[in-house]
Each structure stands twice: as structure tokens, then as C-alpha cells.
């Protein structure tokens, strides 16, 4: 197989770049994780499916991967201009619950989605509240040269670092960029490193610091956790495209300040060599918004009978840098495609290996498939085409089943479906609204079989229609014989 270099789109340069690891043979990746004040929506989960495919691709290319994802359980405000409330405090107040309980509940819900979507466990989950002393130390080391204090907290002066905002390509002087919401800020884009608790108030989560009792700023968290666990500079930092505008430029500014102050020799001092961003999952009717009541979370898809891996497939069918429009029809199409793959895999696993034929010819064909797959996934993670290469190999009868399965498993390790542990039965999920049980369906189907054997087609048709009225589709071509009808 010819080895293709891995090319990734670096948001810093807005170009494809060949991946050159900082530490030979290793890849160190940091992914901005969720703020655990609510369930993640499926758009949020697209960011982690993307980061997972990136990690899997780095492993496939032979790099020893260290992946870190954080859990933000403090500090993320409802407003980007430092004027809003802490999302965690706000939810805790609304629910009259402790923040710690809220954080635990939604962290576990997020981890359940991670598992259901086949996202691999990172080497480490960093929990923001466990790093507060490290955040205070980081802030202390840059405070003199780069920060100033106001009544409301410690602020970072963005003019103290070179090229602030270059990731966003933002003009931060007059007019463009962010609006200054906090009184006394020197520059519109300055941001809070430490937020003091206002006099007379008490936050559920607060710590003592040289700038008074309070809580860290959200951007500070990611700089500290990524730098501490992976060391500056590390290889790749990921997040959704919205982070390219404010969160990541602010992280980069802090990293620059920290690296210069602490004498670290970091090229361009941005902390990570490559910054990668997934585009958004969009939904026209506004169901993605967490304030919309029944919003699009993974459990909603499952409740309607869609297997979570159908959503993973939907994500992989699009390039991570393209916007992806969610629709129930699109999700259904992905589920049908997944079913076909699973059925083909099941058949292949039962096919005895060929004993005749030339092994050299077969090896050549296998090598072509492998080169095609490696080439496409190495081109900035082109999962859409990689999926078709996978399907071509799945269907290539020229190759003995055992060889085919060996290589398909390698591809599956990148795509992340775990076909060896996935059966056609697993994909048939009972919708929450179903009124009939599986046993009742099987009983009707037995009656229908008897009617057909007796050539009583009128009864057979009536039974099929009765099942259809209860949301069950009789499928004579499918090995399972029937499936749930899915809709919105
Ligand atoms: P948050 O919990 O709000 O910090 O978001 C978690 C991750 O989801 C971040 O990387 C966001 O950039 C990303 N994200 C938010 N909305 C979407 C969306 N609609 N599609 C894709 N990614 C998103
Ligand atoms: Zn972050």
C-alpha cells in the first residue's frame, strides 16, 4: 500500500496542511467539551463525532493518540460579552438544585450519548472545577503583563499580544468585532479571566483568588486544561465553528501570553499547531434550540425508533467542514443505508473463505482498496467517500471473505460502527409511541403465514394492513420479516 500523508485543514492558515507531529509518532489532541447545564443537542454531538473520527484516523495512520476532552461545569456565561450569567448557576437556580447535581446529571447524559454514538473514550476527561487552582496559577503568571483589574474581575488586554483575533480574521478595532458590555474595559474584545462575585452575592461555585472570591472565565479553563495535560505546543485543538470567532481566539491570546511569559519556545505561540473546526448541523424549524421545549437530543431520535448510529452515519455522509441540514427523511435514509451495511456484513461473516484463486491477485485488489480508503480519509477526513470505498470492498466478491473482513475491520476502526457487534436486530428499535408489542406482532405474522399457506390471500392482506395501521411494516425481503415504520 502506498502511504499518503495526512492532510488537515488548519483554521489558523485557512489551508490544508500536512500533519507533522510535535512529538515523533504521537498525536496530542484537545477537544472543547460540553457545558453540562442541559442535555447536548445532536448538533453538539456532531462536534464530538468529528473529533472522534479525527482521533480514529490518527490511530489508523499509526500515531499514538492522546485525546483530551473537557467538561465545563463552571464559567460558561449565557452571553459572550462577559455580561450574562453563568449557565450552570442559572440552571441550578431555575431548578432549585445544586450545581454539582446538575453537572453530574448532564455529564452522565452526555457520556451516554458519547457511548451510543460509538465515540471512543478519550485518554482523559478534564473536569473544569478540578483545575481551578491551576487556573489561578496560570492567571497569576500572566496578570502583570497582560491583565488589568476592574470591580467585576480580572480582564485580559487583547492589545498585549501580537495579532489578536487572527484565527477569526476579525477586525477588533472600532466598529467590528465584539461589543463592550462591561463598563471600564480597555478594548471591546477584552475578556474576563476571573469573575469576582459581586458584593453581597454568593455563588454556588466560588473560589478565593488574588482578585477576590469568584470564578474563572470560560476561555481560561481550556487554555489551562489543554496546556497542563498535553503540554504546549500540542498538535491539534478542535471545536465547533462558532468557537473560531471568540472562544479560540481568546484561548490563543492567553496561550501566547503564557508561553512568552514562561519562556516556552512555541511556534507562533498559539498553543496548538493546528486548529480544526466542524461546521454546524442546522435545522430550519428551530428544534435545535435548547429553549425550544422538545429539542433535538439523541434520546428523541431513539424514542422515535432511530438507532443512534444512523445519526453517526448521517454525520459521516457529509464533510465535517460543510454545513449539514438535519431532516427526518435524511435520518431515515441513513438508517436504511446502515441496515444494508449490517446485512451485508452479517452475510459476509457467514460466507466460507475461498480456497481456490490466486492469493497474489487478491492481495493486489485488497491493496487497491486500502490505498483508496487511506487516500480519501487522509485528505482532510473525507468520510463521505471513505464510506463508499468501504461499501465497495464489502461487495467485492473477488476477494475471499476472510481477507475482506480483515480489511473491513480496519476501515471500521476509522468509521466507528463496530459492525462485529452490530446486528440487524439491534437496528430495529421500538418507538416509544408504539401501541403493539413485538410478541403480538410475531403472533399476527404467524397467523398471516398460515393464511398464505392456505392461499387465503384476503386474510393475509387484512393482517398486513392491520399491522400497517399500528406502525408496523411487513417486509418480505428483510431477514427479520418486519420493521417499525418511522416518521418524525
Ligand atoms: P457547548 O456545550 O455549547 O460549549 O457546545 C459544545 C460543542 O458543540 C462546541 O464545540 C460547539 O461549537 C458545538 N456546536 C454547537 N452547536 C452546534 C451545531 N448546531 N452543530 C455542530 N456543532 C455545534
Ligand atoms: Zn474550550
Tab-separated table of C-alpha atoms and ligand atoms in Angstrom:
chain	number	residue	atom	x	y	z
A	1	UNK	CA	0.000	0.000	0.000
A	2	UNK	CA	1.265	3.474	-0.781
A	3	UNK	CA	1.268	5.702	2.256
A	4	UNK	CA	-0.442	9.024	1.814
A	5	UNK	CA	0.453	11.882	4.153
A	6	UNK	CA	-2.365	13.070	6.399
A	7	UNK	CA	-3.608	16.495	5.340
A	8	UNK	CA	-5.795	18.549	7.650
A	9	UNK	CA	-7.446	21.932	7.208
A	10	UNK	CA	-5.895	24.373	9.650
A	11	UNK	CA	-8.278	27.200	10.532
A	12	UNK	CA	-5.267	29.340	11.511
A	13	UNK	CA	-3.930	29.391	7.959
A	14	UNK	CA	-7.217	28.501	6.217
A	15	UNK	CA	-5.258	25.865	4.292
A	16	UNK	CA	-4.748	22.139	4.071
A	17	UNK	CA	-1.530	21.245	5.849
A	18	UNK	CA	0.396	18.048	6.167
A	19	UNK	CA	0.247	16.771	9.718
A	20	UNK	CA	3.685	16.981	11.355
A	21	UNK	CA	3.532	15.789	14.949
A	22	UNK	CA	5.231	17.791	17.680
A	23	UNK	CA	6.457	14.569	19.281
A	24	UNK	CA	7.500	11.976	16.696
A	25	UNK	CA	4.979	9.168	16.375
A	26	UNK	CA	2.478	10.858	18.686
A	27	UNK	CA	-0.652	12.921	18.234
A	28	UNK	CA	-1.991	15.078	21.054
A	29	UNK	CA	-5.485	16.432	20.588
A	30	UNK	CA	-7.692	18.667	22.726
A	31	UNK	CA	-11.421	18.995	22.091
A	32	UNK	CA	-13.581	21.684	23.663
A	33	UNK	CA	-16.194	19.728	25.553
A	34	UNK	CA	-19.761	20.445	26.594
A	35	UNK	CA	-21.087	22.859	29.174
A	36	UNK	CA	-23.118	20.488	31.305
A	37	UNK	CA	-26.115	22.689	32.173
A	38	UNK	CA	-28.513	20.807	29.885
A	39	UNK	CA	-28.648	17.827	27.542
A	40	UNK	CA	-26.475	18.157	24.472
A	41	UNK	CA	-28.392	18.546	21.229
A	42	UNK	CA	-27.423	16.444	18.247
A	43	UNK	CA	-25.608	19.436	16.738
A	44	UNK	CA	-23.294	19.480	19.741
A	45	UNK	CA	-22.743	15.760	19.269
A	46	UNK	CA	-21.636	16.375	15.661
A	47	UNK	CA	-18.598	18.151	17.145
A	48	UNK	CA	-17.633	15.011	19.081
A	49	UNK	CA	-18.317	12.613	16.208
A	50	UNK	CA	-15.941	14.755	14.144
A	51	UNK	CA	-13.269	14.786	16.883
A	52	UNK	CA	-13.705	11.019	17.238
A	53	UNK	CA	-13.150	10.416	13.516
A	54	UNK	CA	-10.078	12.637	13.687
A	55	UNK	CA	-8.716	10.590	16.616
A	56	UNK	CA	-9.522	7.298	14.892
A	57	UNK	CA	-7.810	8.489	11.716
A	58	UNK	CA	-4.682	9.459	13.654
A	59	UNK	CA	-4.669	5.975	15.213
A	60	UNK	CA	-5.194	4.406	11.757
A	61	UNK	CA	-2.202	6.367	10.483
A	62	UNK	CA	-0.125	4.818	13.264
A	63	UNK	CA	0.162	7.742	15.690
A	64	UNK	CA	-0.040	7.114	19.409
A	65	UNK	CA	-3.051	9.235	20.258
A	66	UNK	CA	-3.624	11.213	23.451
A	67	UNK	CA	-7.049	12.810	23.239
A	68	UNK	CA	-8.422	15.105	25.930
A	69	UNK	CA	-11.992	16.391	26.131
A	70	UNK	CA	-13.065	18.766	28.866
A	71	UNK	CA	-16.291	19.029	30.783
A	72	UNK	CA	-17.211	22.631	31.545
A	73	UNK	CA	-19.022	22.661	34.873
A	74	UNK	CA	-18.312	26.311	35.703
A	75	UNK	CA	-17.628	29.592	33.966
A	76	UNK	CA	-19.508	29.486	30.648
A	77	UNK	CA	-21.723	32.545	30.511
A	78	UNK	CA	-25.011	32.954	28.696
A	79	UNK	CA	-23.549	35.984	26.958
A	80	UNK	CA	-20.282	36.115	25.019
A	81	UNK	CA	-19.515	39.649	26.162
A	82	UNK	CA	-18.976	38.659	29.819
A	83	UNK	CA	-22.220	40.304	30.848
A	84	UNK	CA	-24.516	37.299	31.185
A	85	UNK	CA	-24.980	34.768	33.927
A	86	UNK	CA	-23.083	31.542	34.403
A	87	UNK	CA	-25.108	28.898	32.527
A	88	UNK	CA	-24.638	26.423	35.362
A	89	UNK	CA	-25.700	28.887	38.094
A	90	UNK	CA	-28.724	29.914	36.046
A	91	UNK	CA	-29.962	26.357	35.531
A	92	UNK	CA	-29.348	25.471	39.177
A	93	UNK	CA	-31.394	28.490	40.288
A	94	UNK	CA	-34.234	27.637	37.900
A	95	UNK	CA	-34.353	24.074	39.111
A	96	UNK	CA	-33.598	24.898	42.779
A	97	UNK	CA	-30.911	22.219	42.643
A	98	UNK	CA	-27.240	22.195	43.491
A	99	UNK	CA	-24.867	22.905	40.602
A	100	UNK	CA	-22.934	19.779	41.447
A	101	UNK	CA	-26.066	17.638	40.948
A	102	UNK	CA	-26.884	19.390	37.681
A	103	UNK	CA	-23.311	18.913	36.459
A	104	UNK	CA	-23.319	15.243	37.387
A	105	UNK	CA	-26.669	14.541	35.765
A	106	UNK	CA	-25.847	16.212	32.446
A	107	UNK	CA	-22.275	14.899	32.340
A	108	UNK	CA	-23.662	11.377	32.602
A	109	UNK	CA	-26.283	12.126	29.947
A	110	UNK	CA	-23.536	13.419	27.649
A	111	UNK	CA	-21.394	10.353	28.284
A	112	UNK	CA	-24.375	8.132	27.426
A	113	UNK	CA	-24.669	9.910	24.049
A	114	UNK	CA	-20.927	9.562	23.518
A	115	UNK	CA	-21.207	5.807	24.043
A	116	UNK	CA	-24.325	5.415	21.906
A	117	UNK	CA	-22.659	7.214	19.001
A	118	UNK	CA	-19.589	4.983	19.066
A	119	UNK	CA	-17.325	7.860	20.149
A	120	UNK	CA	-14.213	6.358	21.734
A	121	UNK	CA	-13.265	7.248	25.279
A	122	UNK	CA	-10.551	9.919	25.271
A	123	UNK	CA	-7.374	9.357	27.277
A	124	UNK	CA	-8.724	11.899	29.757
A	125	UNK	CA	-11.862	13.856	30.539
A	126	UNK	CA	-10.742	17.036	32.258
A	127	UNK	CA	-13.362	18.464	34.615
A	128	UNK	CA	-13.022	22.251	34.841
A	129	UNK	CA	-13.722	22.560	38.580
A	130	UNK	CA	-10.805	20.212	39.301
A	131	UNK	CA	-8.392	22.653	37.660
A	132	UNK	CA	-9.317	25.888	39.430
A	133	UNK	CA	-6.045	26.135	41.444
A	134	UNK	CA	-4.119	25.585	38.181
A	135	UNK	CA	-6.228	28.302	36.525
A	136	UNK	CA	-5.367	30.737	39.320
A	137	UNK	CA	-1.643	29.941	38.898
A	138	UNK	CA	-1.874	30.433	35.125
A	139	UNK	CA	-3.693	33.748	35.587
A	140	UNK	CA	-1.153	34.905	38.188
A	141	UNK	CA	1.698	34.260	35.782
A	142	UNK	CA	0.207	36.476	33.055
A	143	UNK	CA	-1.641	39.048	35.216
A	144	UNK	CA	1.141	41.660	35.475
A	145	UNK	CA	1.929	41.923	31.802
A	146	UNK	CA	-1.401	41.138	30.167
A	147	UNK	CA	-4.298	41.808	32.535
A	148	UNK	CA	-5.994	44.578	34.477
A	149	UNK	CA	-8.468	44.576	37.291
A	150	UNK	CA	-11.935	46.094	37.328
A	151	UNK	CA	-14.576	45.903	40.048
A	152	UNK	CA	-16.111	42.944	38.255
A	153	UNK	CA	-12.942	40.923	37.807
A	154	UNK	CA	-9.619	40.440	36.090
A	155	UNK	CA	-9.595	41.169	32.368
A	156	UNK	CA	-7.237	40.238	29.581
A	157	UNK	CA	-5.995	43.152	27.484
A	158	UNK	CA	-6.018	41.837	23.908
A	159	UNK	CA	-3.605	44.533	22.710
A	160	UNK	CA	-0.807	42.962	24.774
A	161	UNK	CA	-0.387	40.064	22.350
A	162	UNK	CA	0.517	40.095	18.672
A	163	UNK	CA	-2.182	39.590	16.067
A	164	UNK	CA	-5.123	39.124	18.403
A	165	UNK	CA	-8.039	37.547	16.593
A	166	UNK	CA	-6.101	36.230	13.620
A	167	UNK	CA	-7.927	32.914	13.889
A	168	UNK	CA	-11.259	34.673	13.481
A	169	UNK	CA	-9.877	37.025	10.835
A	170	UNK	CA	-11.698	39.627	12.892
A	171	UNK	CA	-11.129	43.336	12.911
A	172	UNK	CA	-11.324	44.196	16.565
A	173	UNK	CA	-10.822	47.942	16.438
A	174	UNK	CA	-13.692	50.369	16.066
A	175	UNK	CA	-16.861	49.051	14.592
A	176	UNK	CA	-16.318	45.369	14.065
A	177	UNK	CA	-15.756	42.554	16.490
A	178	UNK	CA	-17.410	42.373	19.854
A	179	UNK	CA	-19.411	44.924	21.724
A	180	UNK	CA	-18.026	46.005	25.022
A	181	UNK	CA	-20.650	45.130	27.609
A	182	UNK	CA	-18.599	45.529	30.749
A	183	UNK	CA	-18.002	49.044	31.984
A	184	UNK	CA	-14.365	50.064	32.036
A	185	UNK	CA	-12.936	47.557	29.575
A	186	UNK	CA	-9.933	48.966	27.736
A	187	UNK	CA	-10.814	47.292	24.454
A	188	UNK	CA	-14.093	45.919	23.169
A	189	UNK	CA	-12.600	42.435	22.780
A	190	UNK	CA	-11.035	42.220	26.256
A	191	UNK	CA	-12.414	39.303	28.185
A	192	UNK	CA	-12.726	38.090	31.754
A	193	UNK	CA	-10.066	35.812	33.141
A	194	UNK	CA	-11.562	35.901	36.626
A	195	UNK	CA	-15.096	36.994	37.528
A	196	UNK	CA	-15.477	38.394	41.024
A	197	UNK	CA	-18.634	37.571	42.908
A	198	UNK	CA	-20.496	40.914	43.226
A	199	UNK	CA	-20.579	42.303	46.777
A	200	UNK	CA	-23.489	40.939	48.794
A	201	UNK	CA	-23.978	37.950	46.448
A	202	UNK	CA	-22.977	34.366	46.874
A	203	UNK	CA	-22.421	31.961	44.041
A	204	UNK	CA	-22.806	28.233	44.483
A	205	UNK	CA	-19.393	27.788	42.941
A	206	UNK	CA	-16.721	30.241	44.007
A	207	UNK	CA	-13.085	30.178	44.988
A	208	UNK	CA	-10.625	32.565	46.647
A	209	UNK	CA	-8.092	34.209	44.363
A	210	UNK	CA	-5.709	37.207	44.414
A	211	UNK	CA	-8.535	39.118	42.651
A	212	UNK	CA	-11.174	38.279	45.217
A	213	UNK	CA	-13.644	35.475	45.643
A	214	UNK	CA	-15.156	34.398	42.353
A	215	UNK	CA	-14.981	32.006	39.445
A	216	UNK	CA	-12.730	31.550	36.410
A	217	UNK	CA	-13.533	32.761	32.912
A	218	UNK	CA	-14.521	30.091	30.417
A	219	UNK	CA	-11.633	30.715	27.993
A	220	UNK	CA	-9.096	30.377	30.791
A	221	UNK	CA	-10.312	26.860	31.508
A	222	UNK	CA	-9.434	25.427	28.116
A	223	UNK	CA	-6.007	27.084	27.987
A	224	UNK	CA	-5.149	25.632	31.369
A	225	UNK	CA	-6.515	22.135	30.858
A	226	UNK	CA	-5.045	21.707	27.369
A	227	UNK	CA	-1.640	23.123	28.321
A	228	UNK	CA	-1.409	21.206	31.553
A	229	UNK	CA	-2.396	17.796	30.228
A	230	UNK	CA	-0.921	17.905	26.731
A	231	UNK	CA	1.889	20.478	27.161
A	232	UNK	CA	2.400	23.497	24.893
A	233	UNK	CA	2.665	23.192	21.994
A	234	UNK	CA	0.387	20.246	21.308
A	235	UNK	CA	-0.814	19.095	17.916
A	236	UNK	CA	-4.494	19.754	17.313
A	237	UNK	CA	-7.250	21.727	19.013
A	238	UNK	CA	-10.850	21.121	17.898
A	239	UNK	CA	-14.283	22.634	18.386
A	240	UNK	CA	-17.371	23.805	16.539
A	241	UNK	CA	-17.080	26.635	14.006
A	242	UNK	CA	-18.617	29.140	16.465
A	243	UNK	CA	-15.503	28.745	18.620
A	244	UNK	CA	-13.356	30.058	15.793
A	245	UNK	CA	-14.769	33.516	16.421
A	246	UNK	CA	-14.339	34.231	20.151
A	247	UNK	CA	-13.501	31.283	22.381
A	248	UNK	CA	-10.481	30.051	20.471
A	249	UNK	CA	-9.000	33.471	19.639
A	250	UNK	CA	-9.200	34.180	23.376
A	251	UNK	CA	-7.583	30.870	24.233
A	252	UNK	CA	-4.830	31.627	21.742
A	253	UNK	CA	-4.260	35.090	23.270
A	254	UNK	CA	-3.893	33.520	26.718
A	255	UNK	CA	-1.604	30.816	25.375
A	256	UNK	CA	0.574	33.430	23.701
A	257	UNK	CA	0.788	35.390	26.939
A	258	UNK	CA	1.544	32.273	28.964
A	259	UNK	CA	4.155	30.860	26.587
A	260	UNK	CA	6.007	34.181	26.268
A	261	UNK	CA	5.886	34.918	29.982
A	262	UNK	CA	7.084	31.442	30.836
A	263	UNK	CA	9.787	31.325	28.167
A	264	UNK	CA	8.233	28.459	26.221
A	265	UNK	CA	9.501	28.152	22.708
A	266	UNK	CA	6.191	27.676	20.931
A	267	UNK	CA	5.933	28.443	17.228
A	268	UNK	CA	3.531	31.358	16.829
A	269	UNK	CA	2.659	30.737	20.493
A	270	UNK	CA	-0.881	29.724	19.702
A	271	UNK	CA	-0.605	26.669	21.923
A	272	UNK	CA	-1.665	24.163	19.285
A	273	UNK	CA	-0.210	23.844	15.799
A	274	UNK	CA	-3.498	23.038	14.087
A	275	UNK	CA	-6.922	24.410	14.979
A	276	UNK	CA	-9.798	22.471	13.437
A	277	UNK	CA	-13.482	23.330	13.378
A	278	UNK	CA	-16.556	21.376	12.401
A	279	UNK	CA	-19.383	23.187	10.683
A	280	UNK	CA	-22.889	23.283	12.131
A	281	UNK	CA	-25.767	20.898	11.963
A	282	UNK	CA	-28.737	23.099	11.115
A	283	UNK	CA	-32.431	22.577	11.416
A	284	UNK	CA	-34.803	25.056	9.870
A	285	UNK	CA	-37.696	24.876	12.295
A	286	UNK	CA	-35.613	25.804	15.357
A	287	UNK	CA	-35.834	22.424	17.118
A	288	UNK	CA	-32.111	22.539	17.820
A	289	UNK	CA	-32.508	25.296	20.350
A	290	UNK	CA	-32.371	24.030	23.895
A	291	UNK	CA	-35.017	26.532	24.875
A	292	UNK	CA	-37.478	25.084	22.323
A	293	UNK	CA	-39.091	22.534	24.655
A	294	UNK	CA	-38.767	19.250	22.758
A	295	UNK	CA	-35.352	19.896	21.260
A	296	UNK	CA	-33.307	17.584	19.099
A	297	UNK	CA	-31.381	15.440	21.508
A	298	UNK	CA	-30.196	11.943	20.743
A	299	UNK	CA	-32.775	10.349	23.029
A	300	UNK	CA	-35.552	11.934	20.966
A	301	UNK	CA	-34.223	10.170	17.882
A	302	UNK	CA	-34.070	6.868	19.776
A	303	UNK	CA	-37.601	7.395	21.153
A	304	UNK	CA	-38.803	7.698	17.577
A	305	UNK	CA	-37.144	4.402	16.679
A	306	UNK	CA	-33.911	5.634	15.059
A	307	UNK	CA	-30.733	3.861	16.045
A	308	UNK	CA	-28.119	6.406	17.241
A	309	UNK	CA	-25.575	5.059	14.757
A	310	UNK	CA	-27.880	6.186	11.940
A	311	UNK	CA	-27.125	9.706	13.168
A	312	UNK	CA	-23.396	8.911	13.224
A	313	UNK	CA	-23.710	7.761	9.609
A	314	UNK	CA	-25.620	10.927	8.724
A	315	UNK	CA	-22.706	12.972	10.094
A	316	UNK	CA	-20.128	10.906	8.206
A	317	UNK	CA	-22.010	11.248	4.920
A	318	UNK	CA	-21.183	14.948	4.964
A	319	UNK	CA	-17.752	16.525	5.137
A	320	UNK	CA	-17.136	17.919	8.624
A	321	UNK	CA	-16.464	21.384	7.199
A	322	UNK	CA	-19.801	21.535	5.378
A	323	UNK	CA	-22.991	22.637	6.965
A	324	UNK	CA	-25.301	19.658	7.409
A	325	UNK	CA	-29.035	20.079	7.333
A	326	UNK	CA	-30.961	17.792	9.632
A	327	UNK	CA	-34.171	16.230	8.364
A	328	UNK	CA	-36.086	13.141	9.414
A	329	UNK	CA	-36.031	11.924	5.801
A	330	UNK	CA	-32.252	12.274	5.763
A	331	UNK	CA	-32.011	10.336	9.020
A	332	UNK	CA	-34.256	7.597	7.631
A	333	UNK	CA	-32.134	7.314	4.511
A	334	UNK	CA	-29.042	6.959	6.702
A	335	UNK	CA	-30.757	4.240	8.728
A	336	UNK	CA	-31.676	2.307	5.572
A	337	UNK	CA	-28.071	2.559	4.382
A	338	UNK	CA	-26.813	1.347	7.744
A	339	UNK	CA	-29.215	-1.608	7.635
A	340	UNK	CA	-27.866	-2.601	4.220
A	341	UNK	CA	-24.298	-2.442	5.520
A	342	UNK	CA	-25.168	-4.511	8.577
A	343	UNK	CA	-26.962	-7.148	6.498
A	344	UNK	CA	-24.071	-7.346	4.047
A	345	UNK	CA	-21.607	-7.675	6.937
A	346	UNK	CA	-23.711	-10.423	8.535
A	347	UNK	CA	-23.832	-12.326	5.239
A	348	UNK	CA	-20.101	-11.883	4.724
A	349	UNK	CA	-19.296	-13.160	8.221
A	350	UNK	CA	-21.201	-16.342	7.348
A	351	UNK	CA	-19.545	-16.831	3.953
A	352	UNK	CA	-16.850	-19.537	3.976
A	353	UNK	CA	-13.416	-18.375	2.737
A	354	UNK	CA	-12.425	-19.197	-0.834
A	355	UNK	CA	-9.876	-21.927	-1.173
A	356	UNK	CA	-9.312	-21.565	-4.908
A	357	UNK	CA	-7.949	-18.485	-6.698
A	358	UNK	CA	-4.642	-16.690	-6.776
A	359	UNK	CA	-3.642	-15.094	-3.461
A	360	UNK	CA	-1.361	-12.615	-5.248
A	361	UNK	CA	-4.161	-11.313	-7.426
A	362	UNK	CA	-6.368	-10.999	-4.365
A	363	UNK	CA	-3.670	-9.151	-2.420
A	364	UNK	CA	-3.343	-6.662	-5.256
A	365	UNK	CA	-7.087	-5.940	-5.226
A	366	UNK	CA	-7.055	-5.639	-1.438
A	367	UNK	CA	-4.148	-3.244	-1.597
A	368	UNK	CA	-6.058	-1.093	-4.099
A	369	UNK	CA	-8.996	-0.867	-1.723
A	370	UNK	CA	-6.711	0.019	1.172
A	371	UNK	CA	-4.911	2.696	-0.813
A	372	UNK	CA	-8.240	4.187	-1.876
A	373	UNK	CA	-9.512	4.277	1.709
A	374	UNK	CA	-6.291	5.652	3.197
A	375	UNK	CA	-6.074	8.249	0.446
A	376	UNK	CA	-9.555	9.580	0.969
A	377	UNK	CA	-9.531	9.645	4.762
A	378	UNK	CA	-6.087	11.299	4.689
A	379	UNK	CA	-7.483	14.122	2.576
A	380	UNK	CA	-8.888	16.157	5.461
A	381	UNK	CA	-11.073	13.254	6.667
A	382	UNK	CA	-13.202	12.697	3.605
A	383	UNK	CA	-15.587	10.322	5.348
A	384	UNK	CA	-18.261	10.652	2.644
A	385	UNK	CA	-16.031	8.988	0.065
A	386	UNK	CA	-14.433	6.641	2.618
A	387	UNK	CA	-17.913	5.205	3.225
A	388	UNK	CA	-18.319	4.345	-0.446
A	389	UNK	CA	-14.863	2.708	-0.508
A	390	UNK	CA	-15.995	0.664	2.500
A	391	UNK	CA	-19.178	-0.401	0.691
A	392	UNK	CA	-17.262	-1.317	-2.456
A	393	UNK	CA	-14.991	-3.644	-0.509
A	394	UNK	CA	-17.988	-5.074	1.347
A	395	UNK	CA	-19.465	-6.058	-2.011
A	396	UNK	CA	-16.264	-7.160	-3.763
A	397	UNK	CA	-16.835	-10.876	-4.327
A	398	UNK	CA	-13.435	-11.287	-5.969
A	399	UNK	CA	-11.874	-11.277	-2.515
A	400	UNK	CA	-12.209	-14.187	-0.136
A	401	UNK	CA	-14.485	-13.421	2.830
A	402	UNK	CA	-11.748	-13.769	5.457
A	403	UNK	CA	-9.428	-11.255	3.709
A	404	UNK	CA	-12.325	-8.935	3.067
A	405	UNK	CA	-13.394	-8.974	6.704
A	406	UNK	CA	-9.845	-8.319	7.916
A	407	UNK	CA	-9.548	-5.146	5.865
A	408	UNK	CA	-13.136	-4.052	6.520
A	409	UNK	CA	-12.400	-4.226	10.245
A	410	UNK	CA	-9.500	-1.811	9.715
A	411	UNK	CA	-11.822	0.586	7.871
A	412	UNK	CA	-14.499	0.153	10.522
A	413	UNK	CA	-11.953	1.140	13.179
A	414	UNK	CA	-11.903	4.572	11.474
A	415	UNK	CA	-15.615	4.851	10.699
A	416	UNK	CA	-16.564	3.619	14.166
A	417	UNK	CA	-19.668	1.458	13.737
A	418	UNK	CA	-18.299	-1.733	15.299
A	419	UNK	CA	-20.042	-3.914	12.758
A	420	UNK	CA	-18.861	-7.063	14.530
A	421	UNK	CA	-21.088	-6.137	17.462
A	422	UNK	CA	-23.995	-4.733	15.493
A	423	UNK	CA	-26.842	-6.881	14.226
A	424	UNK	CA	-29.890	-6.250	12.109
A	425	UNK	CA	-31.988	-6.870	15.240
A	426	UNK	CA	-30.164	-4.087	17.128
A	427	UNK	CA	-31.241	-1.609	14.462
A	428	UNK	CA	-34.923	-2.344	14.981
A	429	UNK	CA	-35.731	-0.036	17.877
A	430	UNK	CA	-39.250	0.064	19.254
A	431	UNK	CA	-40.598	3.631	19.015
A	432	UNK	CA	-41.795	4.956	22.360
A	433	UNK	CA	-45.238	5.650	20.880
A	434	UNK	CA	-45.739	2.091	19.604
A	435	UNK	CA	-49.004	0.532	20.797
A	436	UNK	CA	-48.250	-3.066	19.885
A	437	UNK	CA	-45.616	-5.372	21.353
A	438	UNK	CA	-43.077	-7.477	19.452
A	439	UNK	CA	-44.760	-10.675	20.682
A	440	UNK	CA	-48.136	-9.505	19.355
A	441	UNK	CA	-46.569	-8.682	16.003
A	442	UNK	CA	-44.961	-12.109	15.769
A	443	UNK	CA	-48.316	-13.738	16.624
A	444	UNK	CA	-50.079	-11.847	13.811
A	445	UNK	CA	-47.284	-12.789	11.415
A	446	UNK	CA	-47.704	-16.465	12.303
A	447	UNK	CA	-51.428	-16.192	11.502
A	448	UNK	CA	-50.523	-14.479	8.250
A	449	UNK	CA	-48.139	-17.274	7.334
A	450	UNK	CA	-50.879	-19.841	7.939
A	451	UNK	CA	-53.336	-17.829	5.831
A	452	UNK	CA	-50.817	-17.665	2.988
A	453	UNK	CA	-50.111	-21.385	3.231
A	454	UNK	CA	-53.865	-21.937	2.870
A	455	UNK	CA	-53.854	-19.496	-0.088
A	456	UNK	CA	-56.228	-17.234	1.863
A	457	UNK	CA	-54.750	-14.017	0.488
A	458	UNK	CA	-57.650	-11.851	1.631
A	459	UNK	CA	-56.848	-12.661	5.289
A	460	UNK	CA	-53.132	-12.299	4.667
A	461	UNK	CA	-53.661	-8.793	3.207
A	462	UNK	CA	-56.011	-7.808	6.015
A	463	UNK	CA	-53.437	-8.813	8.643
A	464	UNK	CA	-50.712	-6.871	6.851
A	465	UNK	CA	-52.948	-3.780	6.747
A	466	UNK	CA	-53.789	-4.151	10.436
A	467	UNK	CA	-50.095	-4.176	11.266
A	468	UNK	CA	-49.509	-1.195	8.999
A	469	UNK	CA	-52.195	0.735	10.876
A	470	UNK	CA	-50.197	0.104	14.053
A	471	UNK	CA	-46.966	1.389	12.604
A	472	UNK	CA	-45.511	-1.956	11.531
A	473	UNK	CA	-44.301	-2.638	8.041
A	474	UNK	CA	-44.207	-6.228	6.840
A	475	UNK	CA	-41.052	-6.642	4.787
A	476	UNK	CA	-40.845	-9.918	2.948
A	477	UNK	CA	-37.309	-9.277	1.675
A	478	UNK	CA	-35.808	-8.499	5.068
A	479	UNK	CA	-34.353	-11.324	7.167
A	480	UNK	CA	-36.298	-10.073	10.181
A	481	UNK	CA	-39.569	-10.021	8.249
A	482	UNK	CA	-40.896	-6.730	9.609
A	483	UNK	CA	-39.819	-3.338	10.867
A	484	UNK	CA	-41.233	-0.280	12.569
A	485	UNK	CA	-42.452	2.437	10.255
A	486	UNK	CA	-40.599	5.600	11.077
A	487	UNK	CA	-41.670	9.169	10.748
A	488	UNK	CA	-40.966	12.425	12.542
B	1	LIG	P1	-21.309	23.939	24.117
B	1	LIG	O1	-21.756	22.864	25.075
B	1	LIG	O2	-22.331	24.983	23.855
B	1	LIG	O3	-19.965	24.531	24.508
B	1	LIG	O4	-21.090	23.230	22.695
B	1	LIG	C1	-20.409	22.026	22.544
B	1	LIG	C2	-19.821	21.904	21.150
B	1	LIG	O5	-20.855	21.841	20.159
B	1	LIG	C3	-18.937	23.059	20.732
B	1	LIG	O6	-17.785	22.545	20.066
B	1	LIG	C4	-19.807	23.861	19.775
B	1	LIG	O7	-19.017	24.586	18.886
B	1	LIG	C5	-20.546	22.742	19.095
B	1	LIG	N1	-21.830	23.109	18.476
B	1	LIG	C6	-22.813	23.894	18.982
B	1	LIG	N2	-23.884	23.931	18.169
B	1	LIG	C7	-23.601	23.133	17.106
B	1	LIG	C8	-24.309	22.743	15.910
B	1	LIG	N3	-25.539	23.152	15.668
B	1	LIG	N4	-23.689	21.911	15.042
B	1	LIG	C9	-22.435	21.473	15.282
B	1	LIG	N5	-21.708	21.786	16.381
B	1	LIG	C10	-22.276	22.612	17.295
B	2	LIG	ZN1	-12.876	25.325	25.049
